[in-house]
Coordinates of C-alpha atoms in Angstrom, one line a residue:
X1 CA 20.2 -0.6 2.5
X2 CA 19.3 -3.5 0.2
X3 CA 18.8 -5.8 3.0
X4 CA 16.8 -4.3 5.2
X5 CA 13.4 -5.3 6.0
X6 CA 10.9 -3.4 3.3
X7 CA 7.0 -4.2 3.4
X8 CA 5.4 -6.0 0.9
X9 CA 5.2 -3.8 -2.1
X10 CA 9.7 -3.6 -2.1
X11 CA 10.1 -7.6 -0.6
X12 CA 9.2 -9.3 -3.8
X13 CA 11.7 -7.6 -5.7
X14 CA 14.8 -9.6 -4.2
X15 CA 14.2 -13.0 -5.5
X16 CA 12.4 -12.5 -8.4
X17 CA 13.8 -10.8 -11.9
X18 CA 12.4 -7.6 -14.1
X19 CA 10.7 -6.1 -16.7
X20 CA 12.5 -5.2 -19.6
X21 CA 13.8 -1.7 -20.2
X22 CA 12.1 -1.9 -23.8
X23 CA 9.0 -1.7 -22.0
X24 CA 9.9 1.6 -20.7
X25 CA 11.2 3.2 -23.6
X26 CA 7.7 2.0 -25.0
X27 CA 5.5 3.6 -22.6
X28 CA 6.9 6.6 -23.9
X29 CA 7.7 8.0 -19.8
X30 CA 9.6 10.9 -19.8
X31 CA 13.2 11.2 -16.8
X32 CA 11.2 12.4 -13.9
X33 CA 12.5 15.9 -13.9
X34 CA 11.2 17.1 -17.5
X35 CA 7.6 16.4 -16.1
X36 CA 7.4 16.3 -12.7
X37 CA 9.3 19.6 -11.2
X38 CA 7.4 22.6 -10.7
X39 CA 4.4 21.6 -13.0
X40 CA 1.1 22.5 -11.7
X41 CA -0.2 18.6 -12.9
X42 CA 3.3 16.7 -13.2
X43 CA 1.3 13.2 -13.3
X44 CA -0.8 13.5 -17.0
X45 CA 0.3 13.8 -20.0
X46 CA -0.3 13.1 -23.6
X47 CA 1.8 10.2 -23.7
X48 CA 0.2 8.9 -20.9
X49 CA -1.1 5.2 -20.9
X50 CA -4.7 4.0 -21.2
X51 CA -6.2 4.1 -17.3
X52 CA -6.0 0.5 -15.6
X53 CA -9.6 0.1 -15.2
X54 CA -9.6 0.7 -18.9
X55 CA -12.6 -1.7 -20.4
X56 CA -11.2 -2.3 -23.5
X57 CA -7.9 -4.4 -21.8
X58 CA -8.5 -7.7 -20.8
X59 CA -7.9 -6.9 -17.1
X60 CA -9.9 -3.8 -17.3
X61 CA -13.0 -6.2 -18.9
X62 CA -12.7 -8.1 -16.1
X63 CA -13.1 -5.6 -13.3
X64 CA -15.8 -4.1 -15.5
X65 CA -17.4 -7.5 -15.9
X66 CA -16.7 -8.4 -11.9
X67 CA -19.1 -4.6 -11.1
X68 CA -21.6 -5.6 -13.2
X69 CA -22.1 -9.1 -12.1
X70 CA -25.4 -8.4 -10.0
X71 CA -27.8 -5.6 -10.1
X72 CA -26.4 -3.7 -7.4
X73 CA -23.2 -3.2 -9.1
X74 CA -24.5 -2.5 -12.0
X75 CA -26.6 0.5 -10.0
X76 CA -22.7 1.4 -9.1
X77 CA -21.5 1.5 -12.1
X78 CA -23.7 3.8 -13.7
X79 CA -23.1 6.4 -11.1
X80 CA -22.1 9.6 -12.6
X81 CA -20.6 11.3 -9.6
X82 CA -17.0 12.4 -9.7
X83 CA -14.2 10.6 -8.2
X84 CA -12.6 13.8 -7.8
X85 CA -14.9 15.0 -5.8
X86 CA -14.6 16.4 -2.3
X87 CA -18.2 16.6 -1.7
X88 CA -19.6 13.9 0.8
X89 CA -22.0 11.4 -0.4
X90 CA -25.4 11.3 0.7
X91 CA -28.2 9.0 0.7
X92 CA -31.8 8.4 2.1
X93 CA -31.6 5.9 5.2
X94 CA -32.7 2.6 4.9
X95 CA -35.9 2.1 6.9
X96 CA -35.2 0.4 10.2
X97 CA -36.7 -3.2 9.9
X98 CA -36.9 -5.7 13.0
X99 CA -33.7 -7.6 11.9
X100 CA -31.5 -4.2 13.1
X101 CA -31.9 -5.1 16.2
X102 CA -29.4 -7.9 15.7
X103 CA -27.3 -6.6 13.6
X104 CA -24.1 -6.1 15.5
X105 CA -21.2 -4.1 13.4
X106 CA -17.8 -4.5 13.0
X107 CA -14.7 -2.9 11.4
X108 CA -11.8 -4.6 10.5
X109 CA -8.8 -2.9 9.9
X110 CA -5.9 -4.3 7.5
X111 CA -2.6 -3.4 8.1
X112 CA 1.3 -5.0 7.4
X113 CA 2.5 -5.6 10.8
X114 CA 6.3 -5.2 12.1
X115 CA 8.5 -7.0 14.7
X116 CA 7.9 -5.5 17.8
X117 CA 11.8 -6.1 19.5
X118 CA 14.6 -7.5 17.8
X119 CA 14.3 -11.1 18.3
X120 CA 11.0 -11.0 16.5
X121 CA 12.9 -9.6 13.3
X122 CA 13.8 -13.1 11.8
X123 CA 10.3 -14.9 12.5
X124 CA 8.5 -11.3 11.3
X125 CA 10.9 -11.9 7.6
X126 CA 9.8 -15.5 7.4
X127 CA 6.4 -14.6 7.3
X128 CA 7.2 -12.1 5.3
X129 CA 8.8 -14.2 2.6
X130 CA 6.7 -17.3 2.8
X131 CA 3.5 -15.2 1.1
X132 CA 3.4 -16.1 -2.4
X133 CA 2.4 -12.7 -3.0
X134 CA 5.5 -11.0 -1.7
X135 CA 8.6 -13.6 -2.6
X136 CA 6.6 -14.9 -6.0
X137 CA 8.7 -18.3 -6.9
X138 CA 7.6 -19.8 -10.7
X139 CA 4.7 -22.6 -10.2
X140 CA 6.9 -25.5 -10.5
X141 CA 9.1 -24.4 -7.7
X142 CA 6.0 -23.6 -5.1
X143 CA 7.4 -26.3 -3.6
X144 CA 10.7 -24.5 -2.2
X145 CA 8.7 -21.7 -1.0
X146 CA 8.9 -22.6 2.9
X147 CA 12.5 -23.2 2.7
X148 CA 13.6 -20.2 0.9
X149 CA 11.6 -18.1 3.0
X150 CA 13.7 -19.9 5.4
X151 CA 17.3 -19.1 4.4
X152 CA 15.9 -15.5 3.4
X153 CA 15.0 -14.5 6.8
X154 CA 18.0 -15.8 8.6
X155 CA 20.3 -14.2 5.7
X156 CA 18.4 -10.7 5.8
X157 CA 17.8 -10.7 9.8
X158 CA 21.1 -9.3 11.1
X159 CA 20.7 -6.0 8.8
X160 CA 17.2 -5.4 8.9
X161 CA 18.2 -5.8 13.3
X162 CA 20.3 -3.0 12.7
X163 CA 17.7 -0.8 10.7
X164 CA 14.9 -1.2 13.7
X165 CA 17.8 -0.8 16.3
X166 CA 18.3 2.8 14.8
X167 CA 14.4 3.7 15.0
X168 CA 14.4 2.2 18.9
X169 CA 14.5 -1.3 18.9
X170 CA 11.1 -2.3 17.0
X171 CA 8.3 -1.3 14.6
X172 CA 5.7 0.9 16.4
X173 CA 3.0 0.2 13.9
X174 CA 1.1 -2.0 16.2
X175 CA 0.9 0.2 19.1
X176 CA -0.3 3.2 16.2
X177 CA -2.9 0.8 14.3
X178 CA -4.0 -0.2 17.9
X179 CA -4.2 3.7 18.8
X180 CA -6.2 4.3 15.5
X181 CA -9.0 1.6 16.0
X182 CA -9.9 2.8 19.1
X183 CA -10.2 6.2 17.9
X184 CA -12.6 4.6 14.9
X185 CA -14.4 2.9 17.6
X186 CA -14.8 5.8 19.2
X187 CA -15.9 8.2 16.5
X188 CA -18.6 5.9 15.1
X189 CA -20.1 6.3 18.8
X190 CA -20.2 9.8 18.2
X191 CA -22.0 9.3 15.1
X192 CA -24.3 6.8 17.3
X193 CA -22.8 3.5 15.3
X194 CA -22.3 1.0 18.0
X195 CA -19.9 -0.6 16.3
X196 CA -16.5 -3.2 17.4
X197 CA -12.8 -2.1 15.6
X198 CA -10.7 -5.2 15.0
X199 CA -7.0 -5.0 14.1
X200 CA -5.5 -7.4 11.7
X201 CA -2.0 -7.8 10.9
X202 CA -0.7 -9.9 7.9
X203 CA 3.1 -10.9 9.0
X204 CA 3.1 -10.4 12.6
X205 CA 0.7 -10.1 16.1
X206 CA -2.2 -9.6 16.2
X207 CA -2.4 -11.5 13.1
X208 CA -5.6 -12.0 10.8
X209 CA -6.5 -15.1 12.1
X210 CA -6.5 -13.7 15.8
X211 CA -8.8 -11.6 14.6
X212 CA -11.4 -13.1 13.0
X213 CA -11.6 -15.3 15.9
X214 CA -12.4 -11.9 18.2
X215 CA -15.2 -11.4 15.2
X216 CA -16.5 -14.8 15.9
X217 CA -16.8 -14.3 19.6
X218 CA -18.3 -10.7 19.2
X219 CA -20.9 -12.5 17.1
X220 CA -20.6 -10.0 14.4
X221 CA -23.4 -9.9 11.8
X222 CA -21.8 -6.9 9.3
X223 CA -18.6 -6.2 8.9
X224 CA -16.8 -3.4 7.0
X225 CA -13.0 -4.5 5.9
X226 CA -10.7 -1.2 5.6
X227 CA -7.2 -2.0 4.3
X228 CA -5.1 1.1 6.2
X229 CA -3.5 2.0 2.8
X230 CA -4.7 4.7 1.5
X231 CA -4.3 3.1 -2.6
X232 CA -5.2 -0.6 -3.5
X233 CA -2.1 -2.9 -4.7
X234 CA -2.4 -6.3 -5.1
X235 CA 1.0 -6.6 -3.3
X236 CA -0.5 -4.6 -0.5
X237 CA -4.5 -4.9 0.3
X238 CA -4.5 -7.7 -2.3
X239 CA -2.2 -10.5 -0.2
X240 CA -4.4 -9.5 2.9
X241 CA -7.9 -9.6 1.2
X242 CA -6.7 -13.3 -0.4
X243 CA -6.1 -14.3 2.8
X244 CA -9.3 -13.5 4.2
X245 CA -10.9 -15.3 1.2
X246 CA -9.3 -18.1 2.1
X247 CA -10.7 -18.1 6.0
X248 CA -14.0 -17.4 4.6
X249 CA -14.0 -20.0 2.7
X250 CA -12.9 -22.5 5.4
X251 CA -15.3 -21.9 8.4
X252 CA -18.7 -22.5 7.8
X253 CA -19.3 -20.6 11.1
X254 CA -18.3 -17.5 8.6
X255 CA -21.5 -17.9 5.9
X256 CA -23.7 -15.8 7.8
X257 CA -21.5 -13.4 8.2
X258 CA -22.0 -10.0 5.7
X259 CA -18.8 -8.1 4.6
X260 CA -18.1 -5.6 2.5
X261 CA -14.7 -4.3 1.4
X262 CA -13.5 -0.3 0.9
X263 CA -10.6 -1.1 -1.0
X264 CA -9.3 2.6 -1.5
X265 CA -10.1 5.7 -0.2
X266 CA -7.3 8.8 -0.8
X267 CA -10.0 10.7 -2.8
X268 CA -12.0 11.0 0.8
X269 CA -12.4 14.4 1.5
X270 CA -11.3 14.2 5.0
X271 CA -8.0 12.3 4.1
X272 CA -7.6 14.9 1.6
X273 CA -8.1 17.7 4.0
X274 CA -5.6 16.3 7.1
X275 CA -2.9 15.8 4.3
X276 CA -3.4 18.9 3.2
X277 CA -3.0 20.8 7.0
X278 CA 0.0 18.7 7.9
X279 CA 1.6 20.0 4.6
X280 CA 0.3 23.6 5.2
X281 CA 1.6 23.5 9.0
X282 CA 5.3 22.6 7.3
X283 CA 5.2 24.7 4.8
X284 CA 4.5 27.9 7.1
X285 CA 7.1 26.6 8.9
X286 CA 9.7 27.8 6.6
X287 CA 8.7 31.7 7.2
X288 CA 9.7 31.3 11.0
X289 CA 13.1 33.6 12.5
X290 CA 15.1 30.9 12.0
X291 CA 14.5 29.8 9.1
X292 CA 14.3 33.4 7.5
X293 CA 18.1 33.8 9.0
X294 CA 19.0 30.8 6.9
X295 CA 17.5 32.5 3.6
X296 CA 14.6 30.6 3.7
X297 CA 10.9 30.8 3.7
X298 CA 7.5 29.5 2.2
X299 CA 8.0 30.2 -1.3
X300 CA 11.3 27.9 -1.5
X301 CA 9.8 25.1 0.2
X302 CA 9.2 22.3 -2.4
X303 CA 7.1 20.0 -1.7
X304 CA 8.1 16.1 -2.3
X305 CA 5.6 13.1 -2.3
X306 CA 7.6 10.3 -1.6
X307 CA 5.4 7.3 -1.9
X308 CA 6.5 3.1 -1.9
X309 CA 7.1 1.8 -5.0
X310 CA 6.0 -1.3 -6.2
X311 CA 7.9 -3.6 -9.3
X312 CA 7.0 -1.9 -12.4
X313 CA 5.9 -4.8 -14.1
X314 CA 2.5 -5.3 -11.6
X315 CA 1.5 -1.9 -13.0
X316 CA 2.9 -2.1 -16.8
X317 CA 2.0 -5.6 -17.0
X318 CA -0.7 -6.5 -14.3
X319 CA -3.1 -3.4 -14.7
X320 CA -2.6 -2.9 -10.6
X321 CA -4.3 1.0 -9.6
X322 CA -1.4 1.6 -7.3
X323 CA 0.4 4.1 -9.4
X324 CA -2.9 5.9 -11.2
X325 CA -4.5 6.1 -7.4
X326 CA -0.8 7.6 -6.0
X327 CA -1.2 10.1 -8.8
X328 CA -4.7 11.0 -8.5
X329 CA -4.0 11.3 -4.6
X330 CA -1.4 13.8 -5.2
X331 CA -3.7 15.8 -8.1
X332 CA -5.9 16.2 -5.1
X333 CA -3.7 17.2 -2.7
X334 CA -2.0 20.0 -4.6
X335 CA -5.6 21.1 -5.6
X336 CA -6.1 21.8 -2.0
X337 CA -3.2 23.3 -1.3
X338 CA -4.3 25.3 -4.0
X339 CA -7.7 26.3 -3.3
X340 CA -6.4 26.8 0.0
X341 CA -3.8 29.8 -1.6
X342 CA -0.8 28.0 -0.2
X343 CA 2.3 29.5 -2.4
X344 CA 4.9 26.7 -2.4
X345 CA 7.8 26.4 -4.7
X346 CA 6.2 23.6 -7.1
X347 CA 5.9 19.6 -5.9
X348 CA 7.2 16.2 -7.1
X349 CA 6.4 12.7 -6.8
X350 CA 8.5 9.6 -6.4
X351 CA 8.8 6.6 -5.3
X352 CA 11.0 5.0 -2.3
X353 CA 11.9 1.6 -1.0
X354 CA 13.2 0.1 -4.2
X355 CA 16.0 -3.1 -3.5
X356 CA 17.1 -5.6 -5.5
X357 CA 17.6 -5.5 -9.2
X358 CA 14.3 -5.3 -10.7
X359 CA 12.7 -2.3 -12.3
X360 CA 10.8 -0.3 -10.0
X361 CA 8.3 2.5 -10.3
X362 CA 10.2 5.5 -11.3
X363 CA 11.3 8.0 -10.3
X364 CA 13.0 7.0 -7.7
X365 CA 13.0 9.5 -4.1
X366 CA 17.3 9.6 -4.0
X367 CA 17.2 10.2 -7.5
X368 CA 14.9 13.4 -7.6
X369 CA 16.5 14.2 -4.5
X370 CA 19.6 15.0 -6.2
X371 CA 18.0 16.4 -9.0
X372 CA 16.0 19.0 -7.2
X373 CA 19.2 19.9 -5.9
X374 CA 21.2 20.7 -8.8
X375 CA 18.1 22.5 -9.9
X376 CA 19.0 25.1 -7.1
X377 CA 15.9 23.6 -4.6
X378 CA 17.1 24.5 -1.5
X379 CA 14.1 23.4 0.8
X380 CA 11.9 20.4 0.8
X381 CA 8.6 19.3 2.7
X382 CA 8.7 15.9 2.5
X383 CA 5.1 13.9 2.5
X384 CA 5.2 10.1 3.1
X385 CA 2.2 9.7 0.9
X386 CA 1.2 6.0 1.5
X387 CA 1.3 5.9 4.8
X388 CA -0.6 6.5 7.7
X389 CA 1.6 5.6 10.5
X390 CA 4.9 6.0 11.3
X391 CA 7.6 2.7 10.8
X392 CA 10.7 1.7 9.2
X393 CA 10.1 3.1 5.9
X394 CA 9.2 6.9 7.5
X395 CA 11.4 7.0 10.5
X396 CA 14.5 5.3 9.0
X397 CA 14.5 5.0 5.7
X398 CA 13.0 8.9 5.0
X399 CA 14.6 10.3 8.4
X400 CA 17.9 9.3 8.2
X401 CA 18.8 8.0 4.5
X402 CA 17.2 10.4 2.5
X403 CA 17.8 13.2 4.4
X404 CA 21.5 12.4 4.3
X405 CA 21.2 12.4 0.8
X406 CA 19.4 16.0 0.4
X407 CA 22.1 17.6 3.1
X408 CA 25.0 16.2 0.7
X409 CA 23.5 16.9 -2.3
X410 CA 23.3 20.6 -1.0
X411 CA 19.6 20.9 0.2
X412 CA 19.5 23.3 3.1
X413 CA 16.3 22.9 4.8
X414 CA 14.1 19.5 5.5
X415 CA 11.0 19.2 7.1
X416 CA 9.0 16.0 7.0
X417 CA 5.1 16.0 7.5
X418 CA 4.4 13.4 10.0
X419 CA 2.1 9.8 9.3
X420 CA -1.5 10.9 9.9
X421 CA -1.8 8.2 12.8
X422 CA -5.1 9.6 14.8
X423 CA -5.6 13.0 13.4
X424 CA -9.0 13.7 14.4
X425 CA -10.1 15.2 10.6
X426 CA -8.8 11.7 9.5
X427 CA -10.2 9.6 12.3
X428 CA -13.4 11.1 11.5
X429 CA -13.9 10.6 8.2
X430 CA -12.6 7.0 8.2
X431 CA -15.4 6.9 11.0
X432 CA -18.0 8.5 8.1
X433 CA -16.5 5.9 5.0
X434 CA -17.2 2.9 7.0
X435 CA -20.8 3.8 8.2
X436 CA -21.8 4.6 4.7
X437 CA -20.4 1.6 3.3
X438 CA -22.9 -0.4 5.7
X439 CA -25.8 -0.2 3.3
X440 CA -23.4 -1.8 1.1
X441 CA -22.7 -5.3 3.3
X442 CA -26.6 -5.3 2.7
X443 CA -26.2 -5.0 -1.2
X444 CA -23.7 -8.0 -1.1
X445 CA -25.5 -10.5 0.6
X446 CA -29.2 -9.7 0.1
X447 CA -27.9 -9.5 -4.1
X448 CA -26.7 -13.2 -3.2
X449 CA -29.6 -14.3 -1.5
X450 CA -32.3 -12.9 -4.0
X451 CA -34.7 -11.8 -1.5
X452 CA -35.8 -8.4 0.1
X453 CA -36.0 -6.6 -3.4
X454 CA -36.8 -2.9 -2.0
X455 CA -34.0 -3.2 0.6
X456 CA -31.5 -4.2 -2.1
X457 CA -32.6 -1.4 -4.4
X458 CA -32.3 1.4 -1.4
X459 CA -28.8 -0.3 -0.4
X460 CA -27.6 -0.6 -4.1
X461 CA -28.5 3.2 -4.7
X462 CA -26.5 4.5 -1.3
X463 CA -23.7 2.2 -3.0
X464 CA -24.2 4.1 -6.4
X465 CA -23.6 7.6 -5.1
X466 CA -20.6 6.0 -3.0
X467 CA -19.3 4.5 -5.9
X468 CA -19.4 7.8 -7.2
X469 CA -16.5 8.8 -4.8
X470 CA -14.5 5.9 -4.7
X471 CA -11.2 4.9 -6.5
X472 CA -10.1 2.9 -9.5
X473 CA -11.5 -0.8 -7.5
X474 CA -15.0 -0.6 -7.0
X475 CA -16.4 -1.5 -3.7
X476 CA -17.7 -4.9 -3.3
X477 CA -17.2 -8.3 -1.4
X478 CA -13.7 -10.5 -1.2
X479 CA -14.5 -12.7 -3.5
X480 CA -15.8 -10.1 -6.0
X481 CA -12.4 -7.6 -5.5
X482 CA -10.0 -11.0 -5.6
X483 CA -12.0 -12.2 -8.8
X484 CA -10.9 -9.0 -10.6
X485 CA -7.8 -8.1 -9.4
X486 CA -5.3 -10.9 -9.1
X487 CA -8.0 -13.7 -8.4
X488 CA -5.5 -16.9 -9.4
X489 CA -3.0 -15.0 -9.1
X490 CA -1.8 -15.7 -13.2
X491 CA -2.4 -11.6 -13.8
X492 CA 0.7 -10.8 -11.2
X493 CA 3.7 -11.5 -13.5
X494 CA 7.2 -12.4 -12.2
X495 CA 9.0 -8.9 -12.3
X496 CA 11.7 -9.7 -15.6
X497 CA 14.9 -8.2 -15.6
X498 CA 17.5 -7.2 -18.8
X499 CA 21.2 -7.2 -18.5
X500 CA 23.8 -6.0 -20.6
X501 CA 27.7 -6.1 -20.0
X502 CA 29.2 -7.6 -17.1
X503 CA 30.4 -5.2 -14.7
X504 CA 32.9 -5.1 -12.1
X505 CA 31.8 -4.2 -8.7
X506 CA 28.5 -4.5 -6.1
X507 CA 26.2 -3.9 -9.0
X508 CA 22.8 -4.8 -10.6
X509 CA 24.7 -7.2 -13.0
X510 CA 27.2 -9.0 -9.9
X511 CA 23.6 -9.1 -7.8
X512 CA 21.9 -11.2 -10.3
X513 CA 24.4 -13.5 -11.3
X514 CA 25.2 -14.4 -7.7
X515 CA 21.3 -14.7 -7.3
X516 CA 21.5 -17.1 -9.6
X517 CA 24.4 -19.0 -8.9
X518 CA 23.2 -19.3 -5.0
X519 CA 19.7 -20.6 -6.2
X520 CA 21.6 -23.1 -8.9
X521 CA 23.5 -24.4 -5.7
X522 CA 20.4 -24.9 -3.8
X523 CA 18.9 -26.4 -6.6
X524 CA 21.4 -29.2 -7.1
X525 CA 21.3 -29.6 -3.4
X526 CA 18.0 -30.6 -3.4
X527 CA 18.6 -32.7 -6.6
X528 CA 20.8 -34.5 -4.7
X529 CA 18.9 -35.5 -1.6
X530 CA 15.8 -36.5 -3.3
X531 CA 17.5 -38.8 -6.2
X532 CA 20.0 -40.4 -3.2
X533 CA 17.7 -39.8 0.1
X534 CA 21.3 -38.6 1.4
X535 CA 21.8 -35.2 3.4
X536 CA 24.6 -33.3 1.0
X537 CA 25.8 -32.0 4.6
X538 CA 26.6 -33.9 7.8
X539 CA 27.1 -31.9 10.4
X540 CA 28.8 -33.5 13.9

């Protein structure tokens, strides 16, 4: 399971090392069943550490110095609204002015990409590997990046073949993301926003680059950028947003154009509310003949958030939102369900996709799996929580692995909510979140520019009360989001990782030692050719 493909958040973990244990043990975190089993708000306690955004760390002075770099943000962060909230944001409409006429609008979606057939597994790995921000090599060996990738991909190919063989013979996130821009497209018509929906992959077709030469064609004046994940990571949203920084900064023919990024957005109401009815639906499900024969019904059902996990150090260590936003999401969720008067029998959240032997967010989904069953859980509802359309993680990795592990561990009933792909209560408020961040591309380059004082004030005060609604990362521009999270990438630590005894077997301890042992080899094979300008293998 360790060698097949995992998106970015898990890939990172395989070449690089992890935080120490002691770091654990000092965050004071509890096992995850004393606090997360059949507690109303499993996610909070006393013990809890400071929140990321925290102003009085270092990164949290950043991101708080990175709002209030211009007026605008300073209008946002001053807001008072709730982030909690599940009340949409509203705002007087900006005046139409001559220069609407030209504005044409565009959304550009952000997603991971996946091979679409076999052969395109090993290609689809390089690329994976050969981002800094997924396979993060120490600055002196930057270098060997291109090459490792290399040796990666064709090592890790023939088993992550055999995981997309099992799910058909391919990733069908393309032909979803596809599917769910043209169901943006065609809700902003319905809210009479004329606007284009780009789609823009970050390992595999249609990649970034394709895309922003679509925008350049289109002639788009204002474009909205909408990571599809629902929570900001730097190993997520962050490796596609550097990338764009990096094409904007490139092509002139870009300068005019005005962008503005959403960088989160689970505490939308509609994202709440289509989470909430696809968990309801399963749920109910349970109190059907059959599942009443098999002793079963509603009240057993538990339901289990199984979100990715990221290395533990980006969150302990980095400051990265990921795991605060995946609990707030959850908070949300349940209060729903709640207000809704859904009777469940309580909720957990983990976290799935963990290889290699660095320290991962805990706990981990086959771990609470087995715990909830000697607990006497007989029925899940499980809830891929940071995802929004179906792929390897969902339809092999939850579908097959993890339910194996429930039905041995004794779990008699398993129903898994499905992605949200184009659920119309989703659709639509995506639709909503990127017209009402539009007033914002105005706030980001008028700010810039200095001129147009009253627009910038009516913009800046629609971005306030959005601000109001949004996550842990403000809105804002590229450079402004890259420049507080992550921006030279010295605040994303290599994962570390603590051993003790050697132990016999395929374990953590054999892993890391041959790790090492096959990157000592391939450093003294390098040695070699450079100092003698001799290949150390001739083949005839």
């Amino acid at each position: 399971r360790a060698t097949r493909h995992r998106s970015p958040a898990l890939c990172v973990a395989n070449m690089t090392t992890r935080t120490a244990r002691s770091s654990m043990a000092a965050a004071g975190r509890n096992p995850p069943h004393q606090t997360r089993v059949n507690h109303p708000h499993p996610l909070r306690g006393a013990q809890a550490r400071p929140r990321a955004s925290s102003p009085h760390s270092p990164l949290g002075q950043r991101r708080h110095d990175a709002c209030c770099s211009t007026s605008a943000r300073r209008m946002v962060a001053t807001s008072s609204s709730s982030s909690s909230s599940l009340t949409p944001p509203t705002f007087q409409q900006r005046p139409q002015t001559p220069d609407d006429a030209k504005k044409n609008v565009g959304v550009l979606l952000l997603n991971l990409g996946g091979p679409e057939t076999l052969e395109d597994v090993q290609e689809f790995l390089y690329n994976l590997f050969a981002d800094p921000d997924i396979l993060r090599l120490p600055e002196p060996l930057g270098w060997a990046q291109p090459l490792l990738a290399r040796i990666v991909s064709y090592v890790r190919a023939p088993q992550s073949q055999e995981g997309y063989r099992a799910i058909g013979g391919g990733s069908p996130i393309r032909k979803t993301t596809e599917e769910q821009a043209e169901a943006l497209q065609r809700a902003m018509d319905a809210k009479d926003v004329d606007a284009k929906v780009y789609v823009a992959m970050r390992y595999w077709n249609p990649f970034t680059e394709e895309a922003i030469e679509r925008i350049k064609r289109d002639r788009i004046t204002d474009l909205v950028v909408l990571p599809l994940y629902p929570q900001f990571s730097v190993s997520t949203s962050g490796s596609s947003l550097r990338l764009l920084e990096k094409i904007f900064r490139d092509d002139p023919a870009l300068a005019p154009l005005k962008h503005t990024v959403i960088p989160s957005w689970y505490q939308r109401p509609g994202y709440v509310r289509a989470m909430a009815n696809l968990i309801e639906r399963e749920i109910q499900a349970y109190d059907s003949e059959e599942e009443r024969k098999r002793g079963l019904g509603s009240r057993s059902a538990h339901v289990f958030f199984s979100a990715h996990g990221v290395p533990k150090s980006y969150v302990v260590e980095a400051g990265d939102p990921y795991k605060e936003e995946m609990e707030e999401t959850v908070e949300l969720i349940v209060g729903e369900l709640k207000r809704r008067g859904i009777a469940y029998n309580g909720h957990t959240l983990a976290y799935q996709s963990r290889v290699g032997p660095v320290e991962w967010l805990e706990p981990y989904t086959d771990d609470s799996i087995r715990y909830l069953a000697k607990q006497g859980v007989e029925a899940l509802v499980v809830v891929p929580i940071s995802f929004v359309s179906e792929h390897i993680e969902t339809l092999e990795e939850i579908d097959m692995e993890y339910r194996e592990v429930a039905e041995e561990s004794g779990i008699k009933g398993w129903r898994r909510v499905p992605a949200l792909g184009c659920d119309q209560v989703f659709i639509d408020d995506l639709a909503s979140a990127a017209i009402e961040a539009l007033p914002y591309v105005d706030v980001n380059k008028a700010a810039a520019a200095r001129s147009g004082q009253g627009e910038v004030e009516n913009a800046a005060a629609a971005a306030a009360v959005l601000q109001g609604q949004s996550g842990l990362v403000p809105m804002g521009s590229v450079d402004a989001l890259l420049e507080t999270y992550d921006g030279d990438r010295k605040l994303l630590p290599v994962p570390d990782i603590t051993v003790g005894e050697w132990e016999w077997g395929w374990t953590r301890s054999a892993e890391l030692w041959n790790g090492r042992l096959a990157m000592s080899a391939l450093a003294a094979i390098l040695a070699f050719e450079i100092l003698t300008g001799k290949a150390a293998f001739l083949l005839e």
